[in-house]
Amino acid sequence: MTREELTEKVLSSNSNSFILELATGTGKTLVSIKKIVQQHIKGEPILIVIPKLILIDNWKAELAKFKYEYLLEDITFVTYVSLPKHAGKSYEWMILDEGHHTSERCMEALKFITTKHLLVLSATLKREHRAFFINKYNAELVKVGTREAIDSNILPDPKLILIPLTLDNRIINCVIEKNIKKDTSSSAIKTIGYIQKWKYKGYKGPLRILCTQQQYYDDLSNLIEWYKQKGMHNAIMKNMWLHKAGERLKWLACQKEELVRNLLKQLRNYRLIAFCPSIAESDKLGCPCVNSKVGTENLEKFNNRKIKHIAAIDILTEGANLSDCKIAVFQMINSSERMQVQKIGRALRHKEPVLIFPYYVYTREAEIVKDIVEGYNPMLVEKLDINEIENIKAIIK
């Protein structure tokens, strides 16, 4: 299905409600705007629900770009958090942007909001969300995944560069902390080597264990597996398992800080975004950041071609458009399919995108990267040894 066929499918349909489950970069916003324009009666209210206030500017920019600014007179923007405040109101159109953010609380509120037409926009909608909108609104599902969009030439086929890394098991440069609180005095903390940890298995006092990268990873993985087993029948343990699993991926990402800085140096002449695990890590890369602390000023500078590199965390995973961004470097590799789809979508707007994944072999990262790679053209996947980073420009060309 081409972009034109996709648009025509929606515009020619007589359905009052749609689920546009379309890959990031396929033009969900434009298709929805055209459908609204097709049936909108001037003066009738339109409600656009967004996950973050930053997306209001994106909608305004899209409306201006295609000469539909006049719709703003009838549009009200609201976040998913504030959606229940609109219970009891009626709208001609209701658009749920990034509709996967529709919580149970929002679903309950929607029962008390009347609308003639509904548009749900998302690249990664959960099964329960899909069922809810189909059952309540008789919504027509229009779905185009990333692979289908690439095969249909709606999105470009990216080049993937994989950089396999190995956790060090010789140098003791990591610390495992047990039972240490913020107010624990340093004199109360007992410090031991990793080989001694079993002697202190039942030790209840504050403990600091000196270890290698590999030992730190193994210890955290063992803890995650323990929580996972307990979490099968215990909600609290399940939450701890998921929390620690996310913590493990963030820790792995932090170990790649020096490598990513080197990559940015080698690629200084390319337009690039680096996805980081935290605000603190994004600050360390030495390039302009886009995060909740500094806002989106650097994103505007990037899109206006005043800077070539930006570092970001999750603020750019949804809705935020990048202008002519050729390369995405994934310091942080998320286990969430939705997060990966959103992040990769930032780069797939370039005509010749490149995705760079430095990852640690024999870790959870390797499993995630393997799953990601399976969705792309194997002829465009290359591995690069860490000692050959200076050759990365030759691969990109």
Coordinates of N, CA and C in Angstrom, one line a residue, residues 115-337:
T115 N -18.9 11.9 20.9 CA -18.2 12.4 19.6 C -18.8 11.7 18.4
K116 N -19.0 12.5 17.3 CA -19.5 11.9 16.1 C -18.4 11.1 15.4
H117 N -17.2 11.5 15.5 CA -16.1 10.9 14.8 C -14.9 10.7 15.7
L118 N -14.2 9.6 15.6 CA -13.0 9.3 16.4 C -11.9 8.9 15.5
L119 N -10.7 9.4 15.8 CA -9.5 9.0 15.1 C -8.4 8.6 16.2
V120 N -8.0 7.4 16.1 CA -6.9 6.9 17.1 C -5.6 6.7 16.3
L121 N -4.6 7.4 16.7 CA -3.3 7.4 16.0 C -2.3 6.7 16.8
S122 N -1.6 5.7 16.3 CA -0.6 5.0 17.0 C 0.2 4.2 16.1
A123 N 1.5 4.0 16.4 CA 2.3 3.0 15.6 C 2.3 1.7 16.3
T124 N 2.0 1.7 17.6 CA 2.1 0.4 18.4 C 0.9 0.4 19.4
L125 N -0.2 0.0 18.9 CA -1.4 -0.1 19.8 C -1.5 -1.5 20.4
K126 N -1.8 -1.5 21.7 CA -2.0 -2.8 22.4 C -3.3 -3.4 21.9
R127 N -3.4 -4.8 22.0 CA -4.5 -5.5 21.6 C -5.8 -5.1 22.4
E128 N -5.7 -4.8 23.7 CA -6.8 -4.4 24.5 C -7.3 -3.0 24.0
H129 N -6.4 -2.1 23.6 CA -6.8 -0.8 23.1 C -7.6 -1.0 21.8
R130 N -7.1 -1.8 21.0 CA -7.7 -2.0 19.7 C -9.1 -2.5 19.8
A131 N -9.2 -3.5 20.7 CA -10.6 -4.1 20.9 C -11.5 -3.1 21.5
F132 N -11.0 -2.3 22.4 CA -11.9 -1.2 23.1 C -12.5 -0.3 22.0
F133 N -11.6 0.2 21.1 CA -12.1 1.2 20.2 C -13.0 0.6 19.1
I134 N -12.7 -0.6 18.7 CA -13.5 -1.3 17.7 C -14.9 -1.6 18.3
N135 N -15.0 -2.1 19.6 CA -16.2 -2.4 20.2 C -17.1 -1.2 20.5
K136 N -16.4 -0.1 21.1 CA -17.2 1.1 21.5 C -17.6 2.0 20.3
Y137 N -16.6 2.1 19.4 CA -16.9 3.1 18.3 C -17.1 2.5 16.9
N138 N -17.0 1.2 16.9 CA -17.1 0.5 15.6 C -16.0 1.0 14.6
A139 N -14.8 1.3 15.2 CA -13.7 1.9 14.5 C -13.2 0.9 13.4
E140 N -12.9 1.5 12.3 CA -12.3 0.8 11.2 C -10.7 0.8 11.4
L141 N -10.1 -0.4 11.3 CA -8.7 -0.5 11.5 C -7.9 -0.4 10.2
V142 N -7.0 0.6 10.2 CA -6.1 0.7 9.0 C -4.7 0.5 9.6
K143 N -4.0 -0.5 9.2 CA -2.8 -0.9 9.8 C -1.7 -1.1 8.8
V144 N -0.6 -0.4 9.0 CA 0.6 -0.6 8.1 C 1.9 -0.6 9.1
G145 N 2.5 -1.7 9.1 CA 3.7 -1.9 10.0 C 4.9 -1.3 9.3
T146 N 6.0 -1.3 10.0 CA 7.3 -0.7 9.5 C 7.8 -1.5 8.3
R147 N 7.8 -2.8 8.4 CA 8.3 -3.6 7.3 C 7.4 -3.4 6.0
E148 N 6.1 -3.4 6.2 CA 5.2 -3.1 5.0 C 5.4 -1.8 4.5
A149 N 5.6 -0.8 5.3 CA 5.9 0.6 4.9 C 7.2 0.7 4.1
I150 N 8.2 0.0 4.5 CA 9.4 -0.1 3.8 C 9.3 -0.7 2.4
D151 N 8.6 -1.9 2.4 CA 8.4 -2.6 1.2 C 7.5 -1.9 0.2
S152 N 6.7 -1.0 0.7 CA 5.8 -0.2 -0.2 C 6.5 1.2 -0.5
N153 N 7.7 1.3 -0.1 CA 8.5 2.6 -0.4 C 7.9 3.8 0.2
I154 N 7.1 3.6 1.3 CA 6.6 4.7 2.1 C 7.8 5.2 3.0
L155 N 8.5 4.2 3.5 CA 9.7 4.5 4.3 C 10.9 3.9 3.7
P156 N 12.1 4.5 3.9 CA 13.3 4.0 3.3 C 13.8 2.7 4.1
D157 N 14.6 1.9 3.4 CA 15.2 0.7 4.1 C 16.5 1.2 4.7
P158 N 16.6 1.2 6.1 CA 17.8 1.7 6.7 C 19.0 0.7 6.7
K159 N 20.1 1.3 6.8 CA 21.3 0.5 7.0 C 21.6 0.4 8.5
L160 N 21.8 -0.8 9.0 CA 22.1 -1.1 10.4 C 23.5 -1.4 10.6
I161 N 24.2 -0.7 11.5 CA 25.6 -1.0 11.9 C 25.6 -1.5 13.3
L162 N 26.0 -2.7 13.5 CA 26.1 -3.4 14.8 C 27.5 -3.4 15.3
I163 N 27.7 -2.9 16.5 CA 29.0 -2.9 17.2 C 29.0 -3.8 18.4
P164 N 29.4 -5.0 18.3 CA 29.3 -6.0 19.4 C 30.4 -5.6 20.4
L165 N 30.1 -5.6 21.7 CA 31.0 -5.3 22.8 C 31.0 -6.5 23.8
T166 N 32.1 -6.5 24.6 CA 32.2 -7.5 25.6 C 32.4 -6.9 27.0
L167 N 31.6 -7.3 27.9 CA 31.8 -6.8 29.3 C 33.2 -7.3 29.8
D168 N 33.9 -6.4 30.5 CA 35.2 -6.7 31.0 C 35.1 -7.5 32.3
N169 N 36.0 -8.6 32.4 CA 36.0 -9.4 33.6 C 37.3 -9.5 34.2
R170 N 38.1 -8.4 34.0 CA 39.5 -8.4 34.6 C 39.7 -7.2 35.5
I171 N 39.2 -6.0 35.0 CA 39.4 -4.8 35.8 C 38.3 -4.6 36.8
I172 N 38.7 -4.4 38.1 CA 37.7 -4.1 39.1 C 37.4 -2.6 39.2
N173 N 36.3 -2.3 38.5 CA 35.9 -0.8 38.5 C 34.4 -0.6 38.7
C174 N 33.7 -1.6 39.2 CA 32.3 -1.5 39.5 C 32.0 -1.8 41.0
V175 N 30.9 -1.3 41.5 CA 30.6 -1.5 42.9 C 29.1 -1.9 43.0
I176 N 28.9 -3.0 43.7 CA 27.6 -3.5 44.0 C 27.3 -3.0 45.4
E177 N 26.2 -2.3 45.6 CA 25.8 -1.8 46.9 C 24.6 -2.6 47.5
K178 N 24.7 -3.0 48.7 CA 23.7 -3.8 49.4 C 23.3 -3.0 50.7
N179 N 22.0 -2.8 50.9 CA 21.5 -2.2 52.2 C 22.1 -0.9 52.5
I180 N 22.5 -0.1 51.5 CA 23.0 1.2 51.7 C 21.9 2.3 51.4
K181 N 21.6 3.1 52.4 CA 20.7 4.2 52.3 C 21.4 5.5 52.1
K182 N 20.6 6.6 51.8 CA 21.2 7.9 51.6 C 21.8 8.4 52.9
D183 N 21.3 8.1 54.0 CA 21.9 8.6 55.3 C 22.9 7.7 55.9
T184 N 23.3 6.6 55.2 CA 24.3 5.7 55.7 C 25.6 6.3 55.7
S185 N 26.3 6.3 56.9 CA 27.7 6.9 57.0 C 28.7 6.0 56.3
S186 N 29.7 6.6 55.7 CA 30.7 5.8 55.0 C 31.4 4.8 56.0
S187 N 31.6 5.2 57.3 CA 32.3 4.4 58.2 C 31.5 3.1 58.6
A188 N 30.2 3.1 58.3 CA 29.3 2.0 58.6 C 29.3 1.0 57.5
I189 N 29.8 1.3 56.3 CA 29.8 0.5 55.2 C 31.0 -0.5 55.1
K190 N 30.7 -1.8 55.0 CA 31.8 -2.8 54.9 C 32.1 -3.0 53.4
T191 N 33.3 -2.9 53.1 CA 33.8 -3.1 51.7 C 34.5 -4.5 51.5
I192 N 34.0 -5.3 50.5 CA 34.7 -6.6 50.3 C 34.9 -6.8 48.8
G193 N 35.6 -7.8 48.5 CA 35.8 -8.2 47.1 C 34.7 -9.2 46.6
Y194 N 34.4 -9.3 45.3 CA 33.3 -10.1 44.8 C 33.5 -11.6 45.3
I195 N 34.7 -12.1 45.3 CA 34.9 -13.5 45.7 C 34.5 -13.8 47.1
Q196 N 34.4 -12.7 47.9 CA 33.9 -12.9 49.3 C 32.4 -12.8 49.5
K197 N 31.7 -12.5 48.5 CA 30.3 -12.1 48.6 C 29.4 -13.3 49.3
W198 N 29.8 -14.5 49.0 CA 29.0 -15.6 49.5 C 29.2 -15.8 51.1
K199 N 30.4 -15.3 51.6 CA 30.6 -15.3 53.0 C 29.6 -14.4 53.7
Y200 N 29.2 -13.4 53.0 CA 28.3 -12.3 53.5 C 26.9 -12.4 53.0
K201 N 26.5 -13.6 52.6 CA 25.1 -13.8 52.0 C 24.0 -13.4 53.0
G202 N 24.2 -13.7 54.2 CA 23.1 -13.3 55.2 C 23.4 -12.0 56.0
Y203 N 24.4 -11.3 55.5 CA 24.8 -10.0 56.2 C 23.8 -8.9 56.0
K204 N 23.3 -8.3 57.1 CA 22.2 -7.4 57.0 C 22.7 -5.9 57.0
G205 N 24.0 -5.7 57.3 CA 24.5 -4.4 57.3 C 24.8 -3.8 55.9
P206 N 25.1 -2.5 55.8 CA 25.5 -1.9 54.5 C 26.7 -2.5 54.0
L207 N 26.7 -2.9 52.7 CA 27.8 -3.6 52.1 C 28.1 -3.1 50.7
R208 N 29.4 -2.9 50.5 CA 29.9 -2.5 49.2 C 30.8 -3.6 48.6
I209 N 30.4 -4.1 47.4 CA 31.2 -5.2 46.8 C 31.9 -4.7 45.6
L210 N 33.2 -4.8 45.6 CA 34.0 -4.4 44.5 C 34.1 -5.5 43.4
C211 N 33.8 -5.1 42.2 CA 33.7 -6.2 41.1 C 34.1 -5.7 39.7
T212 N 34.1 -6.6 38.8 CA 34.3 -6.2 37.4 C 32.9 -5.9 36.7
Q213 N 32.9 -5.5 35.5 CA 31.7 -5.3 34.7 C 30.8 -6.6 34.7
Q214 N 31.5 -7.6 34.3 CA 30.8 -8.9 34.1 C 30.2 -9.4 35.4
Q215 N 30.9 -9.2 36.5 CA 30.4 -9.7 37.8 C 29.2 -8.8 38.2
Y216 N 29.3 -7.5 37.9 CA 28.2 -6.7 38.3 C 26.9 -7.1 37.5
Y217 N 27.1 -7.4 36.2 CA 26.0 -7.8 35.3 C 25.4 -9.1 35.8
D218 N 26.3 -10.1 36.1 CA 25.8 -11.4 36.6 C 25.0 -11.3 37.9
D219 N 25.5 -10.4 38.8 CA 24.8 -10.3 40.1 C 23.4 -9.7 39.9
L220 N 23.4 -8.6 39.0 CA 22.1 -8.0 38.8 C 21.1 -9.0 38.1
S221 N 21.7 -9.7 37.1 CA 20.8 -10.7 36.4 C 20.3 -11.8 37.3
N222 N 21.1 -12.2 38.2 CA 20.6 -13.2 39.2 C 19.5 -12.7 40.0
L223 N 19.6 -11.4 40.4 CA 18.6 -10.8 41.2 C 17.3 -10.6 40.4
I224 N 17.4 -10.3 39.1 CA 16.3 -10.1 38.2 C 15.5 -11.5 38.1
E225 N 16.3 -12.5 37.9 CA 15.7 -13.9 37.7 C 15.0 -14.3 39.0
W226 N 15.5 -13.9 40.1 CA 14.9 -14.2 41.4 C 13.5 -13.5 41.5
Y227 N 13.5 -12.2 41.2 CA 12.3 -11.4 41.2 C 11.3 -12.0 40.2
K228 N 11.8 -12.4 39.1 CA 10.9 -12.9 38.0 C 10.2 -14.2 38.5
Q229 N 10.9 -15.1 39.1 CA 10.3 -16.3 39.6 C 9.2 -16.0 40.7
K230 N 9.6 -15.1 41.6 CA 8.6 -14.7 42.6 C 7.5 -13.9 42.1
G231 N 7.7 -13.2 41.0 CA 6.7 -12.3 40.4 C 5.6 -13.0 39.7
M232 N 5.7 -14.3 39.5 CA 4.7 -15.1 38.8 C 3.4 -15.1 39.6
H233 N 3.5 -14.9 40.9 CA 2.3 -15.0 41.7 C 2.2 -13.8 42.7
N234 N 3.0 -12.8 42.5 CA 3.1 -11.7 43.4 C 3.3 -10.4 42.6
A235 N 2.3 -9.5 42.7 CA 2.4 -8.2 41.9 C 3.5 -7.3 42.3
I236 N 3.8 -7.3 43.6 CA 5.0 -6.4 44.0 C 6.3 -6.9 43.5
M237 N 6.5 -8.3 43.5 CA 7.7 -8.9 43.0 C 7.8 -8.7 41.5
K238 N 6.6 -8.7 40.8 CA 6.6 -8.5 39.4 C 7.1 -7.1 39.0
N239 N 6.6 -6.1 39.8 CA 7.1 -4.7 39.6 C 8.6 -4.6 39.9
M240 N 9.1 -5.3 40.9 CA 10.5 -5.2 41.2 C 11.3 -5.9 40.0
W241 N 10.8 -6.9 39.5 CA 11.4 -7.6 38.4 C 11.5 -6.7 37.2
L242 N 10.4 -6.0 36.8 CA 10.4 -5.1 35.7 C 11.3 -3.9 35.9
H243 N 11.3 -3.4 37.1 CA 12.1 -2.2 37.5 C 13.6 -2.6 37.4
K244 N 14.0 -3.7 37.9 CA 15.4 -4.1 37.9 C 15.8 -4.5 36.4
A245 N 14.9 -5.0 35.6 CA 15.2 -5.3 34.2 C 15.5 -4.0 33.5
G246 N 14.7 -3.0 33.8 CA 15.0 -1.7 33.1 C 16.3 -1.1 33.6
E247 N 16.6 -1.3 34.9 CA 17.8 -0.8 35.5 C 19.0 -1.4 34.9
R248 N 18.9 -2.7 34.6 CA 20.0 -3.4 33.9 C 20.3 -2.8 32.5
L249 N 19.3 -2.5 31.8 CA 19.5 -2.0 30.4 C 20.1 -0.6 30.5
K250 N 19.7 0.2 31.5 CA 20.3 1.5 31.7 C 21.7 1.4 32.1
W251 N 22.1 0.5 33.0 CA 23.4 0.3 33.4 C 24.3 -0.1 32.2
L252 N 23.8 -1.0 31.4 CA 24.6 -1.4 30.2 C 24.8 -0.2 29.3
A253 N 23.8 0.6 29.1 CA 24.0 1.8 28.3 C 25.0 2.7 28.8
C254 N 25.1 2.9 30.2 CA 26.1 3.8 30.8 C 27.5 3.3 30.5
Q255 N 27.7 2.0 30.4 CA 29.0 1.4 30.1 C 29.5 1.8 28.7
K256 N 28.7 2.3 27.9 CA 29.0 2.6 26.5 C 29.3 4.1 26.3
E257 N 29.4 4.8 27.4 CA 29.5 6.3 27.3 C 30.8 6.7 26.5
E258 N 31.9 6.1 26.8 CA 33.1 6.5 26.1 C 33.1 6.2 24.6
L259 N 32.5 5.0 24.3 CA 32.4 4.6 22.9 C 31.5 5.5 22.1
V260 N 30.3 5.9 22.7 CA 29.4 6.8 22.0 C 30.0 8.1 21.8
R261 N 30.8 8.6 22.8 CA 31.5 9.9 22.6 C 32.4 9.8 21.4
N262 N 33.1 8.7 21.3 CA 34.0 8.5 20.1 C 33.3 8.4 18.8
L263 N 32.1 7.7 18.8 CA 31.3 7.7 17.6 C 30.9 9.1 17.2
L264 N 30.4 9.9 18.1 CA 30.0 11.2 17.8 C 31.1 12.1 17.2
K265 N 32.3 11.8 17.7 CA 33.5 12.5 17.2 C 33.8 12.1 15.8
Q266 N 33.7 10.8 15.5 CA 33.9 10.3 14.2 C 32.9 10.8 13.2
L267 N 31.7 11.0 13.7 CA 30.5 11.3 12.8 C 30.1 12.8 13.0
R268 N 31.1 13.6 13.4 CA 30.8 15.0 13.7 C 30.2 15.8 12.5
N269 N 30.4 15.3 11.3 CA 29.9 16.1 10.1 C 28.6 15.6 9.6
Y270 N 28.0 14.6 10.3 CA 26.7 14.1 10.0 C 25.6 14.6 10.9
R271 N 24.4 14.7 10.4 CA 23.3 15.1 11.2 C 22.8 13.8 12.0
L272 N 22.8 13.9 13.3 CA 22.7 12.7 14.1 C 21.9 12.9 15.4
I273 N 21.2 11.9 15.9 CA 20.7 11.9 17.2 C 21.2 10.7 18.0
A274 N 21.5 10.9 19.2 CA 22.0 9.8 20.1 C 20.9 9.6 21.2
F275 N 20.4 8.4 21.3 CA 19.5 8.1 22.4 C 20.2 7.6 23.6
C276 N 20.0 8.3 24.7 CA 20.7 8.0 26.0 C 19.8 7.5 27.1
P277 N 20.4 6.9 28.1 CA 19.6 6.3 29.2 C 19.0 7.2 30.2
S278 N 19.6 8.4 30.3 CA 19.2 9.4 31.3 C 19.7 10.8 31.0
I279 N 19.1 11.8 31.7 CA 19.5 13.2 31.5 C 21.0 13.3 31.8
A280 N 21.5 12.7 32.9 CA 22.9 12.8 33.3 C 23.8 12.2 32.2
E281 N 23.4 11.1 31.6 CA 24.2 10.5 30.5 C 24.2 11.4 29.3
S282 N 23.1 12.0 28.9 CA 23.0 12.8 27.8 C 23.9 14.1 27.9
D283 N 24.0 14.6 29.2 CA 24.9 15.7 29.4 C 26.3 15.4 29.2
K284 N 26.7 14.1 29.4 CA 28.1 13.7 29.4 C 28.6 13.5 27.9
L285 N 27.8 13.5 27.0 CA 28.2 13.2 25.6 C 28.8 14.4 24.9
G286 N 28.7 15.6 25.5 CA 29.3 16.8 25.0 C 28.7 17.4 23.7
C287 N 27.4 17.1 23.5 CA 26.6 17.7 22.4 C 25.3 18.2 23.0
P288 N 24.7 19.1 22.3 CA 23.4 19.7 22.7 C 22.4 18.7 23.1
C289 N 21.7 18.9 24.2 CA 20.7 17.9 24.7 C 19.3 18.4 24.5
V290 N 18.4 17.4 24.4 CA 16.9 17.7 24.4 C 16.4 16.8 25.5
N291 N 16.0 17.4 26.6 CA 15.4 16.6 27.7 C 14.5 17.5 28.5
S292 N 13.9 16.9 29.5 CA 12.9 17.7 30.3 C 13.6 18.8 31.1
K293 N 14.9 18.7 31.3 CA 15.6 19.8 32.0 C 15.9 21.0 31.2
V294 N 16.2 20.8 30.0 CA 16.6 21.9 29.1 C 15.6 22.3 28.1
G295 N 14.5 21.5 27.9 CA 13.5 21.8 27.0 C 13.8 21.4 25.6
T296 N 13.1 22.1 24.6 CA 13.3 21.7 23.2 C 14.0 22.7 22.3
E297 N 14.7 23.7 23.0 CA 15.3 24.7 22.2 C 16.4 24.1 21.2
N298 N 17.1 23.1 21.7 CA 18.1 22.5 20.8 C 17.5 21.7 19.7
L299 N 16.3 21.2 19.9 CA 15.6 20.5 18.8 C 15.3 21.5 17.7
E300 N 14.8 22.7 18.1 CA 14.6 23.7 17.1 C 15.9 24.1 16.4
K301 N 17.0 24.2 17.1 CA 18.2 24.5 16.5 C 18.7 23.4 15.5
F302 N 18.4 22.2 15.9 CA 18.8 21.1 15.0 C 17.9 21.1 13.7
N303 N 16.6 21.3 13.9 CA 15.7 21.4 12.7 C 16.0 22.6 11.8
N304 N 16.6 23.6 12.4 CA 16.9 24.8 11.6 C 18.4 24.8 11.1
R305 N 19.0 23.6 11.3 CA 20.4 23.4 10.8 C 21.4 24.2 11.5
K306 N 21.2 24.7 12.7 CA 22.2 25.4 13.4 C 23.2 24.5 14.2
I307 N 22.7 23.3 14.4 CA 23.6 22.3 15.1 C 23.4 21.0 14.3
K308 N 24.4 20.1 14.4 CA 24.3 18.8 13.7 C 24.0 17.6 14.6
H309 N 24.3 17.7 15.9 CA 24.1 16.6 16.8 C 23.2 17.0 17.9
I310 N 22.3 16.1 18.3 CA 21.6 16.2 19.6 C 21.5 14.9 20.3
A311 N 21.5 15.0 21.6 CA 21.4 13.9 22.5 C 20.0 13.9 23.2
A312 N 19.4 12.8 23.3 CA 18.0 12.8 23.8 C 17.7 11.5 24.6
I313 N 16.7 11.6 25.4 CA 16.2 10.4 26.0 C 14.8 10.1 25.4
D314 N 13.8 10.0 26.3 CA 12.5 9.6 25.7 C 11.7 10.7 25.2
I315 N 12.1 12.0 25.4 CA 11.3 13.1 25.0 C 11.1 13.1 23.5
L316 N 11.9 12.5 22.7 CA 11.8 12.5 21.3 C 11.2 11.2 20.7
T317 N 10.7 10.3 21.5 CA 10.2 9.0 21.0 C 8.9 9.2 20.4
E318 N 8.1 10.2 20.8 CA 6.8 10.4 20.2 C 6.5 11.8 19.7
G319 N 6.0 11.8 18.5 CA 5.5 13.1 18.0 C 6.5 14.1 17.5
A320 N 7.7 14.2 18.1 CA 8.6 15.2 17.8 C 9.3 14.8 16.4
N321 N 9.3 15.8 15.5 CA 9.8 15.5 14.2 C 11.3 16.0 14.1
L322 N 12.1 15.2 13.4 CA 13.5 15.6 13.2 C 13.7 15.9 11.7
S323 N 14.3 17.0 11.4 CA 14.5 17.4 10.0 C 15.8 16.8 9.5
D324 N 15.8 16.0 8.5 CA 16.9 15.5 7.8 C 18.0 14.9 8.7
C325 N 17.5 14.0 9.6 CA 18.4 13.3 10.6 C 18.8 12.0 10.0
K326 N 20.1 11.9 9.5 CA 20.5 10.7 8.8 C 20.8 9.5 9.8
I327 N 21.4 9.8 11.0 CA 21.9 8.7 11.8 C 21.3 8.8 13.2
A328 N 20.9 7.6 13.7 CA 20.5 7.4 15.1 C 21.4 6.5 15.8
V329 N 22.0 6.9 16.9 CA 22.9 6.1 17.6 C 22.2 5.7 18.9
F330 N 22.1 4.4 19.1 CA 21.4 3.8 20.3 C 22.3 3.4 21.4
Q331 N 22.6 4.4 22.2 CA 23.4 4.1 23.5 C 22.4 3.3 24.4
M332 N 21.2 3.7 24.5 CA 20.1 3.1 25.2 C 19.3 2.2 24.3
I333 N 19.3 0.9 24.6 CA 18.5 -0.1 23.8 C 17.3 -0.6 24.7
N334 N 16.1 -0.1 24.3 CA 14.9 -0.5 25.1 C 14.4 -1.8 24.8
S335 N 13.9 -2.5 25.8 CA 13.2 -3.8 25.6 C 11.8 -3.6 25.1
S336 N 11.2 -2.4 25.3 CA 9.9 -2.1 24.8 C 9.9 -1.9 23.3
E337 N 9.0 -2.7 22.7 CA 8.9 -2.7 21.2 C 8.4 -1.3 20.8

